[in-house]
XYZ file of N, CA and C in Angstrom:
375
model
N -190.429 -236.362 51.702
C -189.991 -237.649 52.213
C -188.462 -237.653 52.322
N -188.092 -238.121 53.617
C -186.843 -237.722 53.982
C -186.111 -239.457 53.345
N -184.931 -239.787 52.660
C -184.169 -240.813 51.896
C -182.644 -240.722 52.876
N -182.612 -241.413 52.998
C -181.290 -242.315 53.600
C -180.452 -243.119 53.044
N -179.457 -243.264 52.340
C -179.213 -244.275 51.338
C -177.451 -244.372 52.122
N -177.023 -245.527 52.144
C -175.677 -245.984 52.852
C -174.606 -246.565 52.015
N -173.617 -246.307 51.989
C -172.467 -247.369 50.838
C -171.153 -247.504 51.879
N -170.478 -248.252 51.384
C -169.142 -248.024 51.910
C -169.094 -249.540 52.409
N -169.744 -250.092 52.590
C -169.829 -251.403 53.116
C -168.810 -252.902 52.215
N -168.550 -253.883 52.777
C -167.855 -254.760 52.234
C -167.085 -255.433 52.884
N -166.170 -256.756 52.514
C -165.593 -257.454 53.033
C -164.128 -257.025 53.567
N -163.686 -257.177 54.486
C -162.383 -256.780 55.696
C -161.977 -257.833 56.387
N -160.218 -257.723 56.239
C -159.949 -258.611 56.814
C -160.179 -258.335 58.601
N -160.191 -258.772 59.644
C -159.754 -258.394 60.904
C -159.111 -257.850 61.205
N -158.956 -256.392 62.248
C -157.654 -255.889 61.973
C -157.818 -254.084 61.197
N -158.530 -254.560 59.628
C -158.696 -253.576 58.860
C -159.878 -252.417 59.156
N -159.903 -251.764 58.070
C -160.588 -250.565 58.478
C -161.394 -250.483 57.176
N -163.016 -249.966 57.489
C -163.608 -249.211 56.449
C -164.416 -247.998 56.872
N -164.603 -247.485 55.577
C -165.393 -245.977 56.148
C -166.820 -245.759 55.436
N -168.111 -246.184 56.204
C -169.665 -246.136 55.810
C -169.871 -244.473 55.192
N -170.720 -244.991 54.477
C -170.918 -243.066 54.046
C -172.827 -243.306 54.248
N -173.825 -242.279 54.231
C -174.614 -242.390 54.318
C -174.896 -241.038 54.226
N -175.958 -240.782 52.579
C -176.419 -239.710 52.281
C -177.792 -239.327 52.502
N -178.148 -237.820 53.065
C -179.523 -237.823 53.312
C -179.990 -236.928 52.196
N -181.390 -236.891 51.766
C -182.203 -235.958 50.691
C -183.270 -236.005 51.163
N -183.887 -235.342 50.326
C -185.417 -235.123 50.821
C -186.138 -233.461 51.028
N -187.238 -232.977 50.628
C -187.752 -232.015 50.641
C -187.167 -230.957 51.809
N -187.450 -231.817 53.414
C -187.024 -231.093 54.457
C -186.629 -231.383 55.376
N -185.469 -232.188 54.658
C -184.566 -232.996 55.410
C -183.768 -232.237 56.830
N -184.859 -232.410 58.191
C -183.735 -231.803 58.970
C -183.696 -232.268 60.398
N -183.333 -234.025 60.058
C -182.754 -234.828 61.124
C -181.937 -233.816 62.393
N -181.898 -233.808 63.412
C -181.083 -233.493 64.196
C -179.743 -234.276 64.609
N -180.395 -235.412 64.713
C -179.136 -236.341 64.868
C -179.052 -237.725 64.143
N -177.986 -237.622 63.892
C -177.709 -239.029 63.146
C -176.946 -240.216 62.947
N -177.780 -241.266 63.270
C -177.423 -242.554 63.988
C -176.814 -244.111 63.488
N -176.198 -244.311 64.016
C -175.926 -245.810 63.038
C -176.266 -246.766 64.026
N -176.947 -247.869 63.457
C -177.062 -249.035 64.428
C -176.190 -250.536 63.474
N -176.695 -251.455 64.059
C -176.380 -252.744 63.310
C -177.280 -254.092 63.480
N -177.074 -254.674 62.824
C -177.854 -255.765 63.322
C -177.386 -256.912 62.284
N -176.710 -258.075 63.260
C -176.226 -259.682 62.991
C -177.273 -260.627 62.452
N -177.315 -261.114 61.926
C -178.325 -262.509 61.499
C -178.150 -263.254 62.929
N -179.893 -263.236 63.123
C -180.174 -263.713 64.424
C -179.935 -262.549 66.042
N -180.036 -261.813 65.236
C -179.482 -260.851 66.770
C -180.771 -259.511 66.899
N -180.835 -258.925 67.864
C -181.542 -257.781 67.955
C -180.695 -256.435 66.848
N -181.289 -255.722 66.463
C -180.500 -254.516 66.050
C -179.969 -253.799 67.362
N -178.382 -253.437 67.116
C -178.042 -252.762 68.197
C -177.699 -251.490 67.885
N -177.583 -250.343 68.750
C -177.089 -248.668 68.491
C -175.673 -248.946 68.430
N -174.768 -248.140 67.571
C -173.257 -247.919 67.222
C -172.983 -246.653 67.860
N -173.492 -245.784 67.434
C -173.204 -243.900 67.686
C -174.130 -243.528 66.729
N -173.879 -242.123 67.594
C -174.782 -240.986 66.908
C -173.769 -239.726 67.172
N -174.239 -238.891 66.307
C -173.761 -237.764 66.085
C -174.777 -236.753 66.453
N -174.692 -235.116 66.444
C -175.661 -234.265 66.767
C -175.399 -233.225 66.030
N -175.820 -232.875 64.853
C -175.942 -232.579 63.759
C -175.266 -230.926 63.750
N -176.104 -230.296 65.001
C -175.717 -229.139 65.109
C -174.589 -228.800 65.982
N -174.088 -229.531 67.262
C -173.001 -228.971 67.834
C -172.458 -230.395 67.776
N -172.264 -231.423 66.958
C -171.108 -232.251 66.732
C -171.051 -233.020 67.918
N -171.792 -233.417 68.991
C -171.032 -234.187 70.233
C -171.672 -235.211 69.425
N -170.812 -236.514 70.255
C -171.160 -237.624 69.274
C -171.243 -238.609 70.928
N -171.800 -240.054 70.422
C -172.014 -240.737 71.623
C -171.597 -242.389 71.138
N -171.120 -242.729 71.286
C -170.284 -244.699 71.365
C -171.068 -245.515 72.136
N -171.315 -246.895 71.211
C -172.112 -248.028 72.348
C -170.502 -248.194 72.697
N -170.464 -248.777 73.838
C -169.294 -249.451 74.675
C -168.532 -250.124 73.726
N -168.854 -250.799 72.474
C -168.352 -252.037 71.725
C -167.759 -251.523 70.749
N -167.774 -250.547 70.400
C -166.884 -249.492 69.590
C -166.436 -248.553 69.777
N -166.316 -247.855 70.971
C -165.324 -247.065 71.717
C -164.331 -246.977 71.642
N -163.682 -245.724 70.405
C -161.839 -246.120 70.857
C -161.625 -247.013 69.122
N -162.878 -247.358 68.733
C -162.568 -247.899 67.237
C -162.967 -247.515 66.095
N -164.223 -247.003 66.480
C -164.852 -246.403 65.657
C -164.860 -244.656 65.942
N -165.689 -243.459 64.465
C -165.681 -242.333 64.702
C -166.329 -241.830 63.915
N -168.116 -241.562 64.262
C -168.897 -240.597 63.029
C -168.917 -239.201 63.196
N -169.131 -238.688 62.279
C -169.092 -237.362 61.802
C -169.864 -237.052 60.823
N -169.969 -235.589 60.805
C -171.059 -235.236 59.239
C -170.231 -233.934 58.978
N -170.488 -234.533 57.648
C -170.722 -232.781 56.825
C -172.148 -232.436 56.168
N -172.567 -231.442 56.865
C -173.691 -230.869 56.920
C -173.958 -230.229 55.204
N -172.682 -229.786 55.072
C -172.744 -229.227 53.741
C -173.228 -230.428 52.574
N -172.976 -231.175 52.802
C -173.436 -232.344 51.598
C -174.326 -233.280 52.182
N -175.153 -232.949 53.643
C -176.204 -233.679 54.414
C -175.445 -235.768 54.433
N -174.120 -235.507 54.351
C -173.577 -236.861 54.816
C -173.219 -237.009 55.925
N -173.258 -238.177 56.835
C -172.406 -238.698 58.104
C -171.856 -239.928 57.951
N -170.831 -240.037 58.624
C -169.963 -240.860 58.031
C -169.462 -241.972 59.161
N -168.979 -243.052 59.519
C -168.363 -244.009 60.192
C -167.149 -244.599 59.990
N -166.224 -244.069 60.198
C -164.924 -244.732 60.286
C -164.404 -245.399 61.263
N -164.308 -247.258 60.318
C -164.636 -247.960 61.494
C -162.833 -248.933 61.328
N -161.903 -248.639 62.362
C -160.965 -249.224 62.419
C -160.335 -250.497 63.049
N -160.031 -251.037 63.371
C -159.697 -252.654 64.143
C -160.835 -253.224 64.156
N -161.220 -253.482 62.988
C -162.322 -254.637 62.865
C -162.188 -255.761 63.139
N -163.244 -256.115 63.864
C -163.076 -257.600 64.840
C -164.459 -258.206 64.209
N -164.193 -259.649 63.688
C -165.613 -260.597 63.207
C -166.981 -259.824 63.668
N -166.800 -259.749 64.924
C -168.099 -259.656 65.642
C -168.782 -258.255 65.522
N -168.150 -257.531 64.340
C -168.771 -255.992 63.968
C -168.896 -257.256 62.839
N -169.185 -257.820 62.220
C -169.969 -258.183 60.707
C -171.557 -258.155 61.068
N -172.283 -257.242 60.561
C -173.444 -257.215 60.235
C -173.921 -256.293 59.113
N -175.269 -256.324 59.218
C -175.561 -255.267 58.277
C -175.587 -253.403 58.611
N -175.296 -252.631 58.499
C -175.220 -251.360 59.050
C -176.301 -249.979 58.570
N -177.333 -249.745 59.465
C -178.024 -248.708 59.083
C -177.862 -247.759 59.553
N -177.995 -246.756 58.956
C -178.292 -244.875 58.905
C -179.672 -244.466 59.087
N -179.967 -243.514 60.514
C -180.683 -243.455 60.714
C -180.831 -242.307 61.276
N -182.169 -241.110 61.093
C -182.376 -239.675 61.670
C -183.291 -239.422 62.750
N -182.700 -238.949 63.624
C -184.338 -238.425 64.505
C -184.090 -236.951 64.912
N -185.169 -236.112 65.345
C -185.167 -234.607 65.879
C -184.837 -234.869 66.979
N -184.448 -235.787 68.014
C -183.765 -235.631 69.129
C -183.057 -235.853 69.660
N -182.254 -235.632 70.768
C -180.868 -235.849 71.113
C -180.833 -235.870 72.830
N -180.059 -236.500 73.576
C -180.386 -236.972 74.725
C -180.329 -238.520 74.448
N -180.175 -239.197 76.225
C -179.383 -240.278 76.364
C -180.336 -241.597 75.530
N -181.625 -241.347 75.267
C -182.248 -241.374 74.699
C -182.175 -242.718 73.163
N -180.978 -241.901 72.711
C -180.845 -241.876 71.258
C -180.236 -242.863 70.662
N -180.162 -243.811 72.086
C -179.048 -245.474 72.118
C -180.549 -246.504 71.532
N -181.731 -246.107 71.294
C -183.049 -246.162 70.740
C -183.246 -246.196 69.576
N -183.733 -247.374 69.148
C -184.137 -247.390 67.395
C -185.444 -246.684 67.339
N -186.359 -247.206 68.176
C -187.128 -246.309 68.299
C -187.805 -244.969 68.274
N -186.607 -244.309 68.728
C -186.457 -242.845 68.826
C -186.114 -242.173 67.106
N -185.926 -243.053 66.134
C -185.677 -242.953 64.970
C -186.917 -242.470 64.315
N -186.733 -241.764 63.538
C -188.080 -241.884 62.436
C -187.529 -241.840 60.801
N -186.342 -241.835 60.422
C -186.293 -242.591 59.046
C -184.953 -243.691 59.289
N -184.939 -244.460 58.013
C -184.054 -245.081 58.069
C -183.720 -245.056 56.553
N -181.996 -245.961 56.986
C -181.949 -246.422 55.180
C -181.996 -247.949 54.725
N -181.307 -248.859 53.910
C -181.343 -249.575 53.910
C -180.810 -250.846 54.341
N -179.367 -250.089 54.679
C -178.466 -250.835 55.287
C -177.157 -251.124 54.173
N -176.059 -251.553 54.696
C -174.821 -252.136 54.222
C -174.109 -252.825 54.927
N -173.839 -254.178 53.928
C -173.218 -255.048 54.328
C -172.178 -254.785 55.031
N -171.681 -255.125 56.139
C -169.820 -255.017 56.695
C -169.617 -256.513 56.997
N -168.778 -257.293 56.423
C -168.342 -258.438 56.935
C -167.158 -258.465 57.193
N -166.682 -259.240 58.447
C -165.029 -258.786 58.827
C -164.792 -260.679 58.611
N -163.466 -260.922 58.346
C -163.373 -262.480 58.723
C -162.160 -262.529 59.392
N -161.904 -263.482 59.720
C -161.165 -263.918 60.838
C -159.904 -264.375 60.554
């Protein structure tokens, strides 16, 4: 059973910056790519980026382009989100998420097959 577990989360002023961590374990743990989404009270969950585990290209929803930047180290099965000029409207909760595939695809919760639990990010104004 593949585990997902996320930290890094917390309160920011606008402006500021934090950095999500999100660790994977598990027997045979071997996500290909790995995804962050979000989701607001009252809102659909939306895709953030993904990463691609093995050759590193990474992919931006439009709304964090230019602000945000995940990455992994493979060696400690973490990927990471460093998320800078935080604006209110990134406050939600933030999940980590794996799937075996990669392609345009992957802007898809769907396309997921584990998740974690999520972490808080609240930005204020």
């Amino acid at each position: 059973q593949v585990q997902l577990v996320e930290s890094g989360g917390g309160l920011v002023q606008a402006g500021g910056s934090l950095r999500l961590s999100c660790s994977a374990s598990g027997r045979t743990f071997s996500g290909y790519t790995m995804g962050w989404f979000r989701q607001a009270p009252g809102k659909e969950r939306e895709y953030v980026a993904a990463v691609n585990r093995r050759r590193g290209d990474t992919d931006y929803a439009d709304t964090v382009k230019g602000r945000f930047a995940i990455f992994v180290d493979n060696g400690q099965n973490t990927v990471y989100l460093d998320m800078t000029r935080l604006k209110p409207e990134d406050t939600a909760v933030y999940y980590c998420a794996s799937t075996s595939e990669w392609g345009p695809w992957i802007i898809n919760s769907f396309k997921y097959d584990h998740w974690g639990r999520g972490t808080q990010v609240t930005v204020s104004s």
